[in-house]
mmCIF file of C-alpha atoms in Angstrom:
data_model
loop_
_atom_site.group_PDB
_atom_site.id
_atom_site.type_symbol
_atom_site.label_atom_id
_atom_site.label_comp_id
_atom_site.label_asym_id
_atom_site.label_seq_id
_atom_site.Cartn_x
_atom_site.Cartn_y
_atom_site.Cartn_z
ATOM 1 C CA MET A 1 -7.177 -9.676 8.983
ATOM 2 C CA PRO A 2 -6.630 -13.235 8.009
ATOM 3 C CA PHE A 3 -3.732 -13.693 5.770
ATOM 4 C CA THR A 4 -3.493 -15.429 2.352
ATOM 5 C CA GLN A 5 -2.287 -19.066 2.234
ATOM 6 C CA ARG A 6 1.042 -17.751 1.026
ATOM 7 C CA ARG A 7 1.322 -15.515 4.002
ATOM 8 C CA ILE A 8 0.299 -18.327 6.399
ATOM 9 C CA ALA A 9 3.195 -20.402 4.766
ATOM 10 C CA LYS A 10 5.565 -17.613 5.956
ATOM 11 C CA ALA A 11 4.341 -17.823 9.527
ATOM 12 C CA ALA A 12 6.915 -20.456 10.434
ATOM 13 C CA VAL A 13 9.736 -17.874 10.028
ATOM 14 C CA ALA A 14 7.994 -15.098 11.847
ATOM 15 C CA THR A 15 9.545 -15.844 15.168
ATOM 16 C CA SER A 16 13.038 -15.869 13.741
ATOM 17 C CA VAL A 17 12.244 -12.539 12.057
ATOM 18 C CA ALA A 18 11.194 -11.062 15.302
ATOM 19 C CA ALA A 19 14.333 -12.311 16.917
ATOM 20 C CA LEU A 20 16.389 -10.389 14.319
ATOM 21 C CA ALA A 21 14.256 -7.418 15.098
ATOM 22 C CA PHE A 22 15.116 -7.590 18.735
ATOM 23 C CA ALA A 23 18.781 -7.470 18.001
ATOM 24 C CA ALA A 24 18.395 -4.459 15.791
ATOM 25 C CA CYS A 25 16.465 -2.628 18.488
ATOM 26 C CA VAL A 26 18.799 -3.585 21.317
ATOM 27 C CA THR A 27 21.772 -2.026 19.615
ATOM 28 C CA ALA A 28 19.821 0.936 18.281
ATOM 29 C CA SER A 29 20.509 3.356 21.172
ATOM 30 C CA SER A 30 24.188 2.684 21.492
ATOM 31 C CA ALA A 31 24.759 2.857 17.677
ATOM 32 C CA ALA A 32 22.873 6.086 17.151
ATOM 33 C CA PRO A 33 24.887 9.280 16.662
ATOM 34 C CA LYS A 34 24.484 12.222 19.076
ATOM 35 C CA GLU A 35 22.545 14.192 16.519
ATOM 36 C CA ASP A 36 19.661 11.734 16.883
ATOM 37 C CA SER A 37 19.036 13.086 20.355
ATOM 38 C CA LEU A 38 15.749 14.813 20.912
ATOM 39 C CA SER A 39 14.358 16.934 23.881
ATOM 40 C CA ALA A 40 12.143 14.116 25.121
ATOM 41 C CA ARG A 41 13.267 11.853 27.943
ATOM 42 C CA PRO A 42 15.598 9.057 26.564
ATOM 43 C CA GLY A 43 14.372 5.529 27.353
ATOM 44 C CA PRO A 44 16.591 2.459 28.116
ATOM 45 C CA ASP A 45 18.564 0.499 25.586
ATOM 46 C CA GLY A 46 17.210 -2.753 24.201
ATOM 47 C CA THR A 47 13.842 -4.376 24.744
ATOM 48 C CA THR A 48 13.360 -3.008 28.261
ATOM 49 C CA PHE A 49 12.200 0.081 26.454
ATOM 50 C CA TRP A 50 8.727 -1.466 26.028
ATOM 51 C CA ASP A 51 8.570 -2.653 29.767
ATOM 52 C CA VAL A 52 6.174 0.185 30.723
ATOM 53 C CA TYR A 53 3.826 -1.184 33.408
ATOM 54 C CA GLU A 54 2.642 2.082 34.991
ATOM 55 C CA GLN A 55 -0.418 4.144 33.908
ATOM 56 C CA PRO A 56 -0.378 7.673 32.755
ATOM 57 C CA PRO A 57 -0.934 10.241 35.448
ATOM 58 C CA GLU A 58 -4.417 11.888 35.575
ATOM 59 C CA THR A 59 -2.903 15.145 34.341
ATOM 60 C CA ALA A 60 -1.361 13.515 31.188
ATOM 61 C CA LYS A 61 -2.541 14.652 27.767
ATOM 62 C CA PRO A 62 -2.906 12.670 24.651
ATOM 63 C CA GLY A 63 0.429 12.853 22.782
ATOM 64 C CA ASP A 64 2.507 13.421 25.948
ATOM 65 C CA ILE A 65 5.774 11.475 25.506
ATOM 66 C CA TYR A 66 6.925 9.046 28.113
ATOM 67 C CA TRP A 67 10.348 8.407 26.467
ATOM 68 C CA ILE A 68 12.028 7.702 23.149
ATOM 69 C CA GLN A 69 14.742 5.472 21.840
ATOM 70 C CA PRO A 70 16.791 6.018 18.659
ATOM 71 C CA ARG A 71 16.565 3.291 15.993
ATOM 72 C CA SER A 72 19.556 2.173 13.907
ATOM 73 C CA ASP A 73 17.544 0.997 10.882
ATOM 74 C CA ALA A 74 16.183 4.193 9.495
ATOM 75 C CA PRO A 75 16.454 4.477 5.688
ATOM 76 C CA ARG A 76 19.544 6.238 4.290
ATOM 77 C CA GLY A 77 19.157 9.962 4.718
ATOM 78 C CA ALA A 78 16.764 9.673 7.600
ATOM 79 C CA ARG A 79 16.641 9.229 11.383
ATOM 80 C CA GLY A 80 14.275 7.153 13.387
ATOM 81 C CA TRP A 81 12.934 6.637 16.931
ATOM 82 C CA ASN A 82 10.752 4.435 18.920
ATOM 83 C CA VAL A 83 8.349 6.299 21.167
ATOM 84 C CA VAL A 84 6.063 5.615 24.069
ATOM 85 C CA TYR A 85 3.312 8.201 24.369
ATOM 86 C CA VAL A 86 -0.054 8.798 25.997
ATOM 87 C CA SER A 87 -3.289 8.022 24.167
ATOM 88 C CA GLU A 88 -6.829 8.440 25.257
ATOM 89 C CA ILE A 89 -7.912 5.189 23.661
ATOM 90 C CA GLN A 90 -11.476 5.574 24.935
ATOM 91 C CA PRO A 91 -13.194 8.619 26.416
ATOM 92 C CA GLY A 92 -11.643 9.142 29.819
ATOM 93 C CA VAL A 93 -9.297 6.110 29.426
ATOM 94 C CA LYS A 94 -5.596 6.919 29.006
ATOM 95 C CA LYS A 95 -2.915 4.373 28.187
ATOM 96 C CA TYR A 96 0.659 4.337 27.113
ATOM 97 C CA VAL A 97 1.035 3.238 23.550
ATOM 98 C CA SER A 98 4.254 2.674 21.422
ATOM 99 C CA GLY A 99 5.138 3.775 17.907
ATOM 100 C CA GLU A 100 7.751 4.936 15.552
ATOM 101 C CA ILE A 101 8.842 8.274 14.072
ATOM 102 C CA TYR A 102 11.075 8.723 11.013
ATOM 103 C CA VAL A 103 12.273 12.236 9.644
ATOM 104 C CA PRO A 104 14.651 13.203 6.809
ATOM 105 C CA THR A 105 18.159 14.364 7.811
ATOM 106 C CA THR A 106 18.106 17.237 5.300
ATOM 107 C CA ARG A 107 17.344 20.607 6.576
ATOM 108 C CA SER A 108 13.976 22.205 6.168
ATOM 109 C CA ASP A 109 13.135 25.737 7.054
ATOM 110 C CA ALA A 110 9.478 25.234 6.387
ATOM 111 C CA PRO A 111 7.422 22.944 8.742
ATOM 112 C CA ARG A 112 7.429 19.254 7.484
ATOM 113 C CA ASP A 113 4.064 17.743 6.673
ATOM 114 C CA MET A 114 3.373 14.280 8.143
ATOM 115 C CA VAL A 115 2.328 10.911 6.666
ATOM 116 C CA LEU A 116 0.570 8.478 9.039
ATOM 117 C CA TRP A 117 0.916 4.773 8.403
ATOM 118 C CA ASN A 118 -1.714 2.463 9.868
ATOM 119 C CA HIS A 119 -0.297 -1.153 10.037
ATOM 120 C CA GLU A 120 -1.785 -4.493 9.067
ATOM 121 C CA THR A 121 -2.231 -7.568 11.205
ATOM 122 C CA THR A 122 1.019 -8.505 12.831
ATOM 123 C CA GLY A 123 0.070 -11.026 15.530
ATOM 124 C CA LEU A 124 -1.079 -10.361 19.091
ATOM 125 C CA ALA A 125 2.174 -11.092 21.005
ATOM 126 C CA ASP A 126 4.150 -8.099 22.072
ATOM 127 C CA SER A 127 7.214 -9.268 20.238
ATOM 128 C CA CYS A 128 5.250 -9.090 16.935
ATOM 129 C CA ALA A 129 4.520 -5.403 17.240
ATOM 130 C CA PRO A 130 6.019 -3.285 14.435
ATOM 131 C CA SER A 131 8.216 -1.187 16.635
ATOM 132 C CA ARG A 132 9.948 -4.348 17.895
ATOM 133 C CA ARG A 133 10.793 -5.421 14.431
ATOM 134 C CA SER A 134 13.372 -4.385 11.846
ATOM 135 C CA LEU A 135 12.146 -1.860 9.383
ATOM 136 C CA GLY A 136 13.545 -3.859 6.402
ATOM 137 C CA GLU A 137 12.677 -3.029 2.885
ATOM 138 C CA ASP A 138 8.901 -3.209 2.791
ATOM 139 C CA ARG A 139 7.475 -3.241 6.400
ATOM 140 C CA VAL A 140 6.222 0.314 5.766
ATOM 141 C CA PRO A 141 5.213 0.576 2.042
ATOM 142 C CA ALA A 142 6.826 3.528 0.299
ATOM 143 C CA ILE A 143 8.474 4.899 3.363
ATOM 144 C CA ARG A 144 11.676 5.812 1.434
ATOM 145 C CA ASP A 145 9.872 7.780 -1.245
ATOM 146 C CA LEU A 146 7.815 9.602 1.344
ATOM 147 C CA LEU A 147 10.905 10.541 3.389
ATOM 148 C CA GLY A 148 12.584 11.614 0.097
ATOM 149 C CA GLN A 149 9.636 14.068 -0.337
ATOM 150 C CA GLY A 150 10.659 15.643 2.992
ATOM 151 C CA ARG A 151 7.770 14.191 5.045
ATOM 152 C CA VAL A 152 7.793 13.058 8.693
ATOM 153 C CA VAL A 153 6.523 9.428 8.607
ATOM 154 C CA THR A 154 5.067 8.111 11.864
ATOM 155 C CA MET A 155 2.925 5.186 13.045
ATOM 156 C CA SER A 156 1.430 3.651 16.046
ATOM 157 C CA ASP A 157 1.748 -0.016 17.317
ATOM 158 C CA TYR A 158 -1.869 0.417 18.635
ATOM 159 C CA PRO A 159 -2.827 -0.111 22.248
ATOM 160 C CA GLY A 160 -1.601 -3.356 23.841
ATOM 161 C CA GLN A 161 0.910 -4.213 21.182
ATOM 162 C CA ALA A 162 4.556 -4.126 22.264
ATOM 163 C CA LEU A 163 3.575 -2.611 25.649
ATOM 164 C CA PRO A 164 2.034 -4.613 28.517
ATOM 165 C CA GLY A 165 -1.759 -4.968 28.375
ATOM 166 C CA PRO A 166 -4.386 -6.401 26.015
ATOM 167 C CA SER A 167 -4.131 -5.872 22.349
ATOM 168 C CA HIS A 168 -7.193 -4.056 20.819
ATOM 169 C CA TYR A 169 -6.845 -5.849 17.539
ATOM 170 C CA MET A 170 -9.660 -4.863 14.996
ATOM 171 C CA ALA A 171 -11.285 -2.562 17.740
ATOM 172 C CA GLY A 172 -11.567 0.295 15.227
ATOM 173 C CA GLN A 173 -11.806 3.612 16.953
ATOM 174 C CA VAL A 174 -9.550 2.593 19.748
ATOM 175 C CA ASN A 175 -6.689 2.148 17.285
ATOM 176 C CA ALA A 176 -7.600 5.275 15.406
ATOM 177 C CA ARG A 177 -7.336 7.398 18.573
ATOM 178 C CA ALA A 178 -3.829 5.928 19.063
ATOM 179 C CA SER A 179 -2.912 6.754 15.529
ATOM 180 C CA LEU A 180 -4.089 10.426 15.903
ATOM 181 C CA ASP A 181 -2.215 10.678 19.242
ATOM 182 C CA VAL A 182 1.059 9.633 17.646
ATOM 183 C CA LEU A 183 0.733 12.691 15.400
ATOM 184 C CA ARG A 184 0.394 14.658 18.594
ATOM 185 C CA ALA A 185 3.592 13.033 19.925
ATOM 186 C CA VAL A 186 5.473 14.108 16.848
ATOM 187 C CA ARG A 187 4.195 17.677 17.405
ATOM 188 C CA ASN A 188 5.559 17.501 20.909
ATOM 189 C CA LEU A 189 9.090 17.126 19.476
ATOM 190 C CA PRO A 190 9.793 20.654 18.311
ATOM 191 C CA GLU A 191 13.143 19.675 16.782
ATOM 192 C CA LEU A 192 11.158 17.810 14.125
ATOM 193 C CA ASN A 193 9.434 20.976 12.929
ATOM 194 C CA ALA A 194 6.266 19.131 11.970
ATOM 195 C CA SER A 195 3.275 20.912 10.554
ATOM 196 C CA ASN A 196 -0.361 20.203 11.538
ATOM 197 C CA ARG A 197 -1.164 18.685 8.085
ATOM 198 C CA PHE A 198 -1.210 14.952 7.332
ATOM 199 C CA VAL A 199 -2.064 12.307 4.864
ATOM 200 C CA GLU A 200 -2.726 8.730 6.037
ATOM 201 C CA TYR A 201 -2.783 5.207 4.567
ATOM 202 C CA GLY A 202 -3.264 1.674 5.817
ATOM 203 C CA TRP A 203 -3.315 -1.895 4.693
ATOM 204 C CA SER A 204 -5.835 -4.579 5.825
ATOM 205 C CA GLN A 205 -6.409 -4.001 9.520
ATOM 206 C CA GLY A 206 -4.831 -0.606 8.924
ATOM 207 C CA GLY A 207 -7.586 0.140 6.382
ATOM 208 C CA GLN A 208 -10.065 -0.104 9.234
ATOM 209 C CA THR A 209 -7.878 2.292 11.326
ATOM 210 C CA THR A 210 -7.540 4.651 8.384
ATOM 211 C CA MET A 211 -11.369 4.948 7.905
ATOM 212 C CA HIS A 212 -11.966 5.439 11.657
ATOM 213 C CA VAL A 213 -9.281 8.133 11.718
ATOM 214 C CA GLU A 214 -11.099 10.023 9.024
ATOM 215 C CA SER A 215 -14.331 9.582 10.778
ATOM 216 C CA ILE A 216 -13.144 11.112 14.101
ATOM 217 C CA ALA A 217 -10.314 13.339 13.199
ATOM 218 C CA ARG A 218 -12.161 16.655 13.231
ATOM 219 C CA THR A 219 -13.799 15.906 16.604
ATOM 220 C CA TYR A 220 -11.070 14.031 18.403
ATOM 221 C CA ALA A 221 -8.074 15.996 17.013
ATOM 222 C CA PRO A 222 -9.274 19.145 15.474
ATOM 223 C CA GLU A 223 -5.923 20.791 15.600
ATOM 224 C CA PHE A 224 -4.882 18.684 12.542
ATOM 225 C CA GLU A 225 -5.782 19.209 8.949
ATOM 226 C CA GLY A 226 -6.179 15.768 7.170
ATOM 227 C CA LEU A 227 -5.563 16.167 3.415
ATOM 228 C CA GLY A 228 -6.168 12.583 2.263
ATOM 229 C CA ALA A 229 -6.382 8.901 3.006
ATOM 230 C CA ALA A 230 -5.468 5.662 1.071
ATOM 231 C CA LEU A 231 -6.811 2.224 1.697
ATOM 232 C CA ILE A 232 -4.897 -0.864 0.614
ATOM 233 C CA ALA A 233 -7.147 -4.003 0.686
ATOM 234 C CA PRO A 234 -8.957 -2.567 3.546
ATOM 235 C CA ALA A 235 -10.519 -4.946 6.207
ATOM 236 C CA VAL A 236 -13.152 -2.563 7.648
ATOM 237 C CA ARG A 237 -16.361 -4.078 8.966
ATOM 238 C CA ILE A 238 -15.383 -6.781 11.455
ATOM 239 C CA ARG A 239 -18.747 -8.378 12.016
ATOM 240 C CA GLU A 240 -19.233 -9.381 8.407
ATOM 241 C CA LEU A 241 -15.586 -10.358 8.026
ATOM 242 C CA THR A 242 -15.801 -12.580 11.112
ATOM 243 C CA GLY A 243 -18.908 -14.290 9.921
ATOM 244 C CA ASN A 244 -17.343 -14.947 6.463
ATOM 245 C CA SER A 245 -14.208 -16.390 8.042
ATOM 246 C CA MET A 246 -16.290 -18.697 10.218
ATOM 247 C CA GLN A 247 -17.266 -20.493 7.046
ATOM 248 C CA HIS A 248 -13.744 -21.401 6.236
ATOM 249 C CA PRO A 249 -12.084 -23.948 8.673
ATOM 250 C CA GLU A 250 -8.558 -22.730 7.727
ATOM 251 C CA LEU A 251 -9.457 -19.309 9.045
ATOM 252 C CA ALA A 252 -10.449 -20.366 12.524
ATOM 253 C CA GLY A 253 -7.050 -18.946 13.827
ATOM 254 C CA TYR A 254 -8.139 -15.477 12.553
ATOM 255 C CA VAL A 255 -11.450 -15.686 14.204
ATOM 256 C CA ILE A 256 -9.920 -16.721 17.518
ATOM 257 C CA SER A 257 -7.267 -13.967 17.026
ATOM 258 C CA THR A 258 -10.056 -11.328 16.681
ATOM 259 C CA LEU A 259 -11.916 -12.066 19.897
ATOM 260 C CA PRO A 260 -9.327 -10.779 22.502
ATOM 261 C CA GLY A 261 -9.120 -7.350 20.759
ATOM 262 C CA ILE A 262 -12.966 -6.978 20.798
ATOM 263 C CA LYS A 263 -13.056 -8.230 24.394
ATOM 264 C CA ALA A 264 -10.398 -5.697 25.388
ATOM 265 C CA ALA A 265 -12.764 -2.904 24.057
ATOM 266 C CA TYR A 266 -15.952 -4.701 25.622
ATOM 267 C CA PRO A 267 -14.635 -6.488 28.793
ATOM 268 C CA HIS A 268 -18.095 -7.943 29.690
ATOM 269 C CA LEU A 269 -17.764 -10.425 26.833
ATOM 270 C CA ARG A 270 -17.038 -14.137 27.538
ATOM 271 C CA TYR A 271 -15.055 -16.411 25.321
ATOM 272 C CA GLY A 272 -17.285 -19.311 26.172
ATOM 273 C CA ASP A 273 -20.238 -17.650 24.560
ATOM 274 C CA PHE A 274 -18.410 -17.764 21.171
ATOM 275 C CA LEU A 275 -15.881 -20.622 21.369
ATOM 276 C CA THR A 276 -16.253 -24.292 22.197
ATOM 277 C CA ALA A 277 -14.065 -25.869 24.863
ATOM 278 C CA GLU A 278 -11.839 -27.262 22.079
ATOM 279 C CA ALA A 279 -11.305 -23.853 20.611
ATOM 280 C CA MET A 280 -10.792 -22.125 23.944
ATOM 281 C CA GLU A 281 -7.745 -24.382 24.439
ATOM 282 C CA GLN A 282 -6.238 -22.501 21.461
ATOM 283 C CA LEU A 283 -6.311 -19.041 23.338
ATOM 284 C CA PRO A 284 -2.799 -19.495 24.989
ATOM 285 C CA VAL A 285 -1.289 -20.161 21.480
ATOM 286 C CA LEU A 286 -1.889 -16.448 20.750
ATOM 287 C CA ALA A 287 1.231 -15.723 23.027
ATOM 288 C CA ASP A 288 3.342 -17.997 21.016
ATOM 289 C CA GLY A 289 4.931 -16.534 17.830
ATOM 290 C CA CYS A 290 3.075 -14.132 15.609
ATOM 291 C CA PHE A 291 1.045 -16.473 13.478
ATOM 292 C CA ASP A 292 1.207 -19.872 15.182
ATOM 293 C CA ILE A 293 -2.448 -19.773 15.942
ATOM 294 C CA TRP A 294 -3.230 -19.875 12.024
ATOM 295 C CA ASP A 295 -1.672 -23.320 11.878
ATOM 296 C CA SER A 296 -2.684 -24.762 15.316
ATOM 297 C CA ALA A 297 -6.368 -23.821 14.871
ATOM 298 C CA SER A 298 -6.883 -24.836 11.305
ATOM 299 C CA THR A 299 -7.547 -28.502 12.284
ATOM 300 C CA LEU A 300 -10.341 -27.604 14.750
ATOM 301 C CA ARG A 301 -13.564 -29.566 13.942
ATOM 302 C CA ASP A 302 -16.103 -27.575 15.920
ATOM 303 C CA PRO A 303 -14.629 -24.274 17.091
ATOM 304 C CA TYR A 304 -17.884 -22.155 17.535
ATOM 305 C CA GLN A 305 -20.791 -22.286 19.776
ATOM 306 C CA PRO A 306 -24.134 -22.573 17.878
ATOM 307 C CA GLY A 307 -25.305 -19.129 18.958
ATOM 308 C CA ALA A 308 -21.821 -17.391 18.619
ATOM 309 C CA MET A 309 -23.118 -14.927 16.033
ATOM 310 C CA SER A 310 -26.723 -14.746 17.052
ATOM 311 C CA PRO A 311 -28.171 -11.274 16.250
ATOM 312 C CA ASP A 312 -29.301 -10.961 19.913
ATOM 313 C CA GLY A 313 -26.007 -12.313 21.374
ATOM 314 C CA PRO A 314 -23.308 -10.320 23.122
ATOM 315 C CA TRP A 315 -20.556 -10.883 20.551
ATOM 316 C CA TRP A 316 -22.842 -9.866 17.596
ATOM 317 C CA LYS A 317 -23.687 -6.661 19.420
ATOM 318 C CA ALA A 318 -20.096 -5.835 20.211
ATOM 319 C CA LEU A 319 -18.903 -6.454 16.634
ATOM 320 C CA THR A 320 -21.829 -4.319 15.479
ATOM 321 C CA ALA A 321 -20.719 -1.545 17.860
ATOM 322 C CA VAL A 322 -17.204 -1.590 16.349
ATOM 323 C CA ASP A 323 -18.709 -1.227 12.903
ATOM 324 C CA ASP A 324 -21.052 1.514 13.969
ATOM 325 C CA PHE A 325 -19.438 4.416 12.310
ATOM 326 C CA ARG A 326 -19.666 6.366 9.105
ATOM 327 C CA PRO A 327 -17.195 8.285 6.948
ATOM 328 C CA ALA A 328 -17.121 12.076 7.637
ATOM 329 C CA GLY A 329 -16.547 13.001 4.098
ATOM 330 C CA THR A 330 -13.622 15.273 5.235
ATOM 331 C CA MET A 331 -10.790 13.802 3.059
ATOM 332 C CA PRO A 332 -10.379 12.446 -0.469
ATOM 333 C CA PHE A 333 -9.482 8.750 -0.675
ATOM 334 C CA ALA A 334 -7.396 6.549 -2.925
ATOM 335 C CA VAL A 335 -8.385 2.871 -2.845
ATOM 336 C CA TYR A 336 -6.056 -0.033 -4.075
ATOM 337 C CA GLN A 337 -7.765 -3.421 -4.269
ATOM 338 C CA GLY A 338 -6.934 -6.791 -5.899
ATOM 339 C CA SER A 339 -9.596 -8.601 -7.856
ATOM 340 C CA ALA A 340 -8.325 -11.942 -6.528
ATOM 341 C CA ASP A 341 -8.305 -10.955 -2.899
ATOM 342 C CA THR A 342 -10.311 -13.583 -0.896
ATOM 343 C CA THR A 343 -9.306 -11.993 2.532
ATOM 344 C CA THR A 344 -10.940 -8.638 1.829
ATOM 345 C CA PRO A 345 -13.102 -9.475 -1.322
ATOM 346 C CA VAL A 346 -13.808 -6.835 -3.946
ATOM 347 C CA GLU A 347 -17.583 -6.749 -3.039
ATOM 348 C CA LEU A 348 -16.759 -5.591 0.599
ATOM 349 C CA THR A 349 -14.305 -2.909 -0.538
ATOM 350 C CA ALA A 350 -16.905 -1.748 -3.067
ATOM 351 C CA ARG A 351 -19.266 -1.148 -0.143
ATOM 352 C CA GLU A 352 -16.793 1.125 1.526
ATOM 353 C CA ARG A 353 -16.045 2.872 -1.688
ATOM 354 C CA THR A 354 -19.847 3.571 -1.994
ATOM 355 C CA ALA A 355 -20.064 4.814 1.621
ATOM 356 C CA LEU A 356 -17.173 7.131 1.052
ATOM 357 C CA CYS A 357 -18.610 8.549 -2.206
ATOM 358 C CA GLN A 358 -22.015 9.047 -0.519
ATOM 359 C CA ALA A 359 -20.267 10.937 2.346
ATOM 360 C CA GLY A 360 -18.990 13.401 -0.208
ATOM 361 C CA SER A 361 -15.308 12.227 -0.471
ATOM 362 C CA SER A 362 -13.489 12.124 -3.848
ATOM 363 C CA VAL A 363 -12.523 8.466 -4.278
ATOM 364 C CA ASP A 364 -9.786 7.343 -6.741
ATOM 365 C CA TYR A 365 -10.513 3.652 -6.913
ATOM 366 C CA HIS A 366 -7.960 1.226 -8.461
ATOM 367 C CA GLU A 367 -8.707 -2.551 -8.959
ATOM 368 C CA PHE A 368 -5.845 -4.748 -10.167
ATOM 369 C CA ASP A 369 -6.799 -7.727 -12.087
ATOM 370 C CA GLY A 370 -5.472 -11.074 -10.619
ATOM 371 C CA LEU A 371 -3.814 -9.522 -7.577
ATOM 372 C CA ASP A 372 -4.506 -10.679 -4.070
ATOM 373 C CA HIS A 373 -4.287 -9.419 -0.538
ATOM 374 C CA GLU A 374 -0.548 -9.235 -0.607
ATOM 375 C CA SER A 375 0.418 -8.661 -4.137
ATOM 376 C CA VAL A 376 -1.609 -5.475 -4.441
ATOM 377 C CA VAL A 377 0.690 -3.701 -1.886
ATOM 378 C CA PRO A 378 3.619 -3.037 -4.203
ATOM 379 C CA GLU A 379 1.057 -1.562 -6.736
ATOM 380 C CA ALA A 380 -0.213 0.757 -4.037
ATOM 381 C CA ALA A 381 3.294 1.565 -2.776
ATOM 382 C CA ALA A 382 4.304 2.763 -6.288
ATOM 383 C CA ARG A 383 1.251 4.998 -6.670
ATOM 384 C CA PHE A 384 0.634 6.388 -3.208
ATOM 385 C CA PRO A 385 3.545 8.755 -2.826
ATOM 386 C CA GLY A 386 2.545 10.713 -5.983
ATOM 387 C CA TRP A 387 -0.986 10.882 -4.803
ATOM 388 C CA ALA A 388 0.004 12.018 -1.376
ATOM 389 C CA ALA A 389 2.337 14.680 -2.827
ATOM 390 C CA ASP A 390 -0.641 16.059 -4.847
ATOM 391 C CA ARG A 391 -2.764 16.372 -1.707
ATOM 392 C CA PHE A 392 -0.002 18.411 0.051
ATOM 393 C CA ALA A 393 0.341 20.561 -3.057
ATOM 394 C CA GLY A 394 -3.353 21.325 -3.039
ATOM 395 C CA GLU A 395 -4.088 19.705 -6.381
ATOM 396 C CA ALA A 396 -7.671 18.715 -7.056
ATOM 397 C CA ALA A 397 -8.249 15.075 -5.949
ATOM 398 C CA PRO A 398 -9.204 12.653 -8.683
ATOM 399 C CA SER A 399 -12.364 10.785 -8.434
ATOM 400 C CA ASN A 400 -14.117 7.932 -10.242
ATOM 401 C CA CYS A 401 -17.138 7.702 -7.926
ATOM 402 C CA PRO A 402 -20.031 6.142 -9.741
ATOM 403 C CA GLN A 403 -22.623 8.654 -10.965
ATOM 404 C CA ASN A 404 -26.019 8.278 -9.565
#
């Protein structure tokens, strides 16, 4: 989703951050101790790990592992790997997708439960994908606490990020399938001793993925038992969010960034039906840095065609199709929302809370006065590990759903 102005100000350093991440990944394989080796095929050192241009064979199954690469930046007391695996991103369509897996180094005789992280907007260029960047202190909120609880923590880059091919940014179910399939990849590494139980959480774009995962988990991946899900400033319904962003010139870069992901899911769409010629000249900028488009498109005077969001137009229909899902009511939810969030406003998150409650989920909603799209994340990170631990322990999920 579009970032706050403070985050946009950080965009100028995004490229240098990515460059540092490359260095970390390039040295990861050679620096990793032998005990980091797993039974899966080892991939090459460095960034060539992500140069996977072939397609999965017809016999491939979702979760099959193409290869893995040890990381050197796992938190203390843990090991980590990059992984390339098979995902059935749409019915009958299989692609290779990349992701990450982290596991504690401490011994566990019992199977380890899994925590699935669904990441936020990172930029469309392959170099911006999470697995190509250093883990750092806060790229994955609360990961150290979750590993400290003995969990396996895993995450997908989503289709087309990091690997060749179009990014499916904000394409909803496509990314949810990839997230569920990284759980299958973990289970295909018997050395990790992972259970079939998981709790998931996601921020911004990852909130959309998280809700789609809950919606399809029992039908797409019935072998797993989802015990709970948490939303951090969730950006869920892309049609309304796009329409809202079109009213703010400074968010033109976000709107332009959204279109390739929707077109990847619906290839018949044409950019010229949505963007003016002036705005279409911005499309190549998406390959330059992670957030350059936010700055370069902010000065556009007339970026959208008059009928770009016409209810009978192709883009409106495609965005509506992405949004056409309902919560299954299969998991309890925790929701963390800032009252000052203008990226995903309170009123939009309130609608998702209502939908979850109506579906039968317990919803523990937390609204933080004065916090915005970014500043709410540390609050969520402080609370989520305890909430997740209670779900794994079988404690009754708290709920403050409004009474009818």
